[in-house]
Coordinates of C-alpha atoms in Angstrom, one line a residue:
M1 CA 0.4 -0.1 -0.2
D2 CA 1.6 3.3 -0.5
S3 CA 2.3 5.8 1.5
P4 CA 0.6 8.9 2.9
L5 CA 2.9 11.7 1.7
T6 CA 4.5 14.7 3.2
L7 CA 4.8 17.9 3.1
D8 CA 8.7 18.7 5.4
A9 CA 9.1 21.2 2.8
P10 CA 12.3 24.0 3.8
S11 CA 10.5 26.6 6.0
Q12 CA 11.4 29.3 2.8
L13 CA 10.3 27.8 -0.3
R14 CA 10.7 28.8 -3.2
L15 CA 10.5 27.6 -6.5
E16 CA 11.4 29.0 -9.9
G17 CA 10.2 28.1 -12.9
E18 CA 7.8 28.5 -16.4
G19 CA 8.4 32.4 -16.5
V20 CA 7.4 32.4 -12.7
H21 CA 8.2 32.8 -9.1
L22 CA 6.6 31.0 -6.5
R23 CA 7.9 32.2 -3.1
E24 CA 6.3 32.4 1.0
W25 CA 3.7 34.8 1.8
S26 CA 4.9 37.8 4.2
E27 CA 3.7 40.9 6.4
D28 CA 4.4 42.8 3.4
D29 CA 2.1 40.7 1.4
L30 CA -1.9 41.9 3.5
D31 CA -2.6 44.7 0.9
A32 CA -1.4 42.1 -1.9
L33 CA -4.0 39.9 -1.1
I34 CA -6.5 42.2 -0.3
A35 CA -6.4 43.4 -3.8
L36 CA -6.1 39.8 -4.8
Y37 CA -9.0 37.6 -3.0
D38 CA -11.4 40.9 -2.4
D39 CA -13.0 40.2 -5.8
P40 CA -16.1 38.6 -6.6
E41 CA -14.9 35.1 -8.9
I42 CA -12.9 34.7 -6.1
A43 CA -15.7 35.4 -3.5
R44 CA -17.5 32.9 -6.6
W45 CA -15.3 29.6 -7.0
T46 CA -13.3 29.6 -3.4
P47 CA -14.0 29.5 0.4
V48 CA -11.4 32.2 0.7
A49 CA -14.2 35.0 3.3
S50 CA -16.1 37.8 1.4
P51 CA -15.4 40.4 1.7
F52 CA -11.5 40.0 2.1
D53 CA -11.0 43.0 3.8
P54 CA -8.2 43.6 6.5
T55 CA -9.0 41.6 8.6
A56 CA -9.8 38.7 7.0
A57 CA -6.2 38.9 5.2
Q58 CA -4.0 38.8 8.1
I59 CA -6.7 35.7 10.1
Y60 CA -5.9 34.6 6.4
L61 CA -1.9 34.6 6.7
A62 CA -2.6 33.4 10.0
E63 CA -3.9 30.3 9.2
A64 CA -2.0 30.0 6.1
Q65 CA 1.4 30.6 8.6
E66 CA -0.1 27.9 10.9
A67 CA -0.6 25.1 8.7
R68 CA 2.6 25.4 6.7
A69 CA 4.3 25.3 10.9
Q70 CA 2.4 22.1 11.0
G71 CA 3.0 20.2 7.9
R72 CA -0.3 20.8 6.4
K73 CA -0.2 23.1 4.3
V74 CA 1.7 25.2 1.6
Q75 CA 0.7 28.3 0.2
L76 CA 2.8 30.1 -2.0
A77 CA 2.4 33.4 -4.3
I78 CA 2.8 33.3 -7.1
T79 CA 4.9 36.3 -9.0
T80 CA 7.0 37.0 -12.2
D81 CA 10.1 38.2 -10.4
G82 CA 9.5 37.3 -7.1
G83 CA 8.4 40.4 -6.1
L84 CA 4.7 41.5 -6.4
P85 CA 2.3 38.8 -6.1
R86 CA 0.0 38.3 -8.9
G87 CA -2.0 35.0 -7.0
E88 CA -1.7 31.8 -5.2
V89 CA -0.8 28.7 -5.1
L90 CA -2.1 26.0 -2.3
L91 CA -0.9 22.4 -1.5
F92 CA -2.1 19.7 0.4
P93 CA -3.1 16.0 1.2
S94 CA -5.8 15.2 -0.9
K95 CA -9.0 14.8 1.6
A96 CA -10.2 12.0 -0.9
D97 CA -6.8 9.6 -0.5
E98 CA -4.7 10.7 1.6
R99 CA -1.6 9.5 -0.8
D100 CA -2.4 12.3 -3.4
A101 CA -1.7 16.2 -3.4
E102 CA -4.4 18.4 -3.7
I103 CA -3.4 21.9 -5.4
A104 CA -5.4 25.3 -5.1
Y105 CA -4.9 28.6 -6.9
G106 CA -6.5 31.5 -7.2
V107 CA -5.3 34.6 -9.8
G108 CA -5.5 38.2 -9.1
A109 CA -8.5 39.8 -11.3
A110 CA -5.7 42.2 -13.1
H111 CA -3.2 39.1 -13.9
R112 CA -5.2 36.8 -15.5
G113 CA -5.3 35.8 -18.9
R114 CA -2.0 35.3 -18.8
G115 CA -1.1 32.1 -18.0
L116 CA -0.2 32.3 -14.3
A117 CA -2.4 29.5 -12.7
S118 CA -1.3 27.0 -15.3
R119 CA 2.2 27.9 -15.1
A120 CA 2.4 28.0 -11.4
V121 CA 0.1 24.5 -11.1
R122 CA 2.5 22.7 -13.4
L123 CA 5.8 24.0 -11.4
L124 CA 4.1 23.1 -7.9
S125 CA 3.0 19.6 -9.7
A126 CA 6.2 18.8 -10.6
Y127 CA 7.4 20.1 -7.0
A128 CA 4.5 17.8 -4.9
L129 CA 5.2 14.5 -7.7
G130 CA 9.2 14.6 -7.2
R131 CA 9.6 15.7 -3.4
T132 CA 6.3 14.8 -1.6
G133 CA 5.8 10.7 -2.4
A134 CA 2.4 11.5 -4.0
R135 CA 1.4 8.9 -6.2
R136 CA -1.0 11.9 -8.1
V137 CA -1.4 15.8 -8.4
V138 CA -5.3 16.6 -8.4
L139 CA -7.1 19.7 -8.6
C140 CA -11.3 20.2 -7.5
I141 CA -12.7 22.3 -9.4
E142 CA -16.4 23.0 -9.3
E143 CA -18.0 21.6 -13.5
A144 CA -19.0 25.3 -13.7
N145 CA -15.6 26.9 -13.8
A146 CA -14.8 26.6 -17.1
A147 CA -11.8 29.3 -16.5
S148 CA -10.3 26.5 -13.8
A149 CA -10.8 23.5 -16.1
A150 CA -9.5 25.7 -18.6
V151 CA -6.3 25.9 -16.2
A152 CA -6.2 22.3 -15.6
L153 CA -6.3 21.1 -19.4
R154 CA -3.6 23.3 -20.0
A155 CA -0.8 22.2 -16.9
G156 CA -1.7 19.0 -18.0
F157 CA -3.9 17.0 -15.9
V158 CA -6.8 15.0 -17.4
L159 CA -11.0 14.4 -15.8
T160 CA -10.8 11.7 -14.1
D161 CA -13.9 9.2 -13.1
D162 CA -14.1 9.5 -9.5
E163 CA -17.0 9.9 -8.4
P164 CA -17.9 13.8 -8.0
L165 CA -16.7 15.4 -3.9
L166 CA -19.0 16.4 -2.6
R167 CA -18.5 20.2 -0.5
M168 CA -20.1 23.0 1.3
S169 CA -19.2 26.5 0.3
R170 CA -21.4 29.2 1.1
G171 CA -24.3 26.9 2.8
R172 CA -24.6 25.4 -0.6
E173 CA -23.6 21.6 -1.7
I174 CA -20.8 21.9 -4.4
A175 CA -19.8 19.0 -6.0
L176 CA -16.3 18.9 -7.7
R177 CA -14.9 17.2 -10.3
T178 CA -11.3 15.3 -10.2
W179 CA -8.7 16.1 -12.4
S180 CA -5.0 14.1 -12.4
L181 CA -1.6 14.4 -12.9
T182 CA 0.7 11.9 -13.0
G183 CA 4.2 10.8 -13.2
T184 CA 6.4 14.1 -14.7
P185 CA 4.7 17.2 -15.8

């Protein structure tokens, strides 16, 4: 039987490639977090607080740092040069199968349409498959989220025939389809 994946990444994980730089969030990024996540499309498709104000940003960053310290989740800012965050990509054990690594992502409205999400997902997928012991990387996407499905396709993922995952979000049950990537992206 395969063993669960491990997220014991270096304390300051930085990944570069595909024209993106992924780096840890810092206290200096609070204004950027608000600019990225106080957005109706982010609210529509993610469990991120809405409105996403300074208090929400502080809570979000504190929870991200705590999850990171406990080895439960890695949340990295998507940048093009290591500076200004343009989005975020997350890596965590899949709730459906702890042998799988799940990735989630979001890109700020001002930065969409440039391939940042698909490039960040490919880069983090390569890390997950090469360093965590994951048997596969999965993306869990609501069927109506065409933009996210397009990211999955561009990143080399395929839609699986896994049963949809049912999760509660903002008081409604949503069905998430599983996209999978195995081997080297």
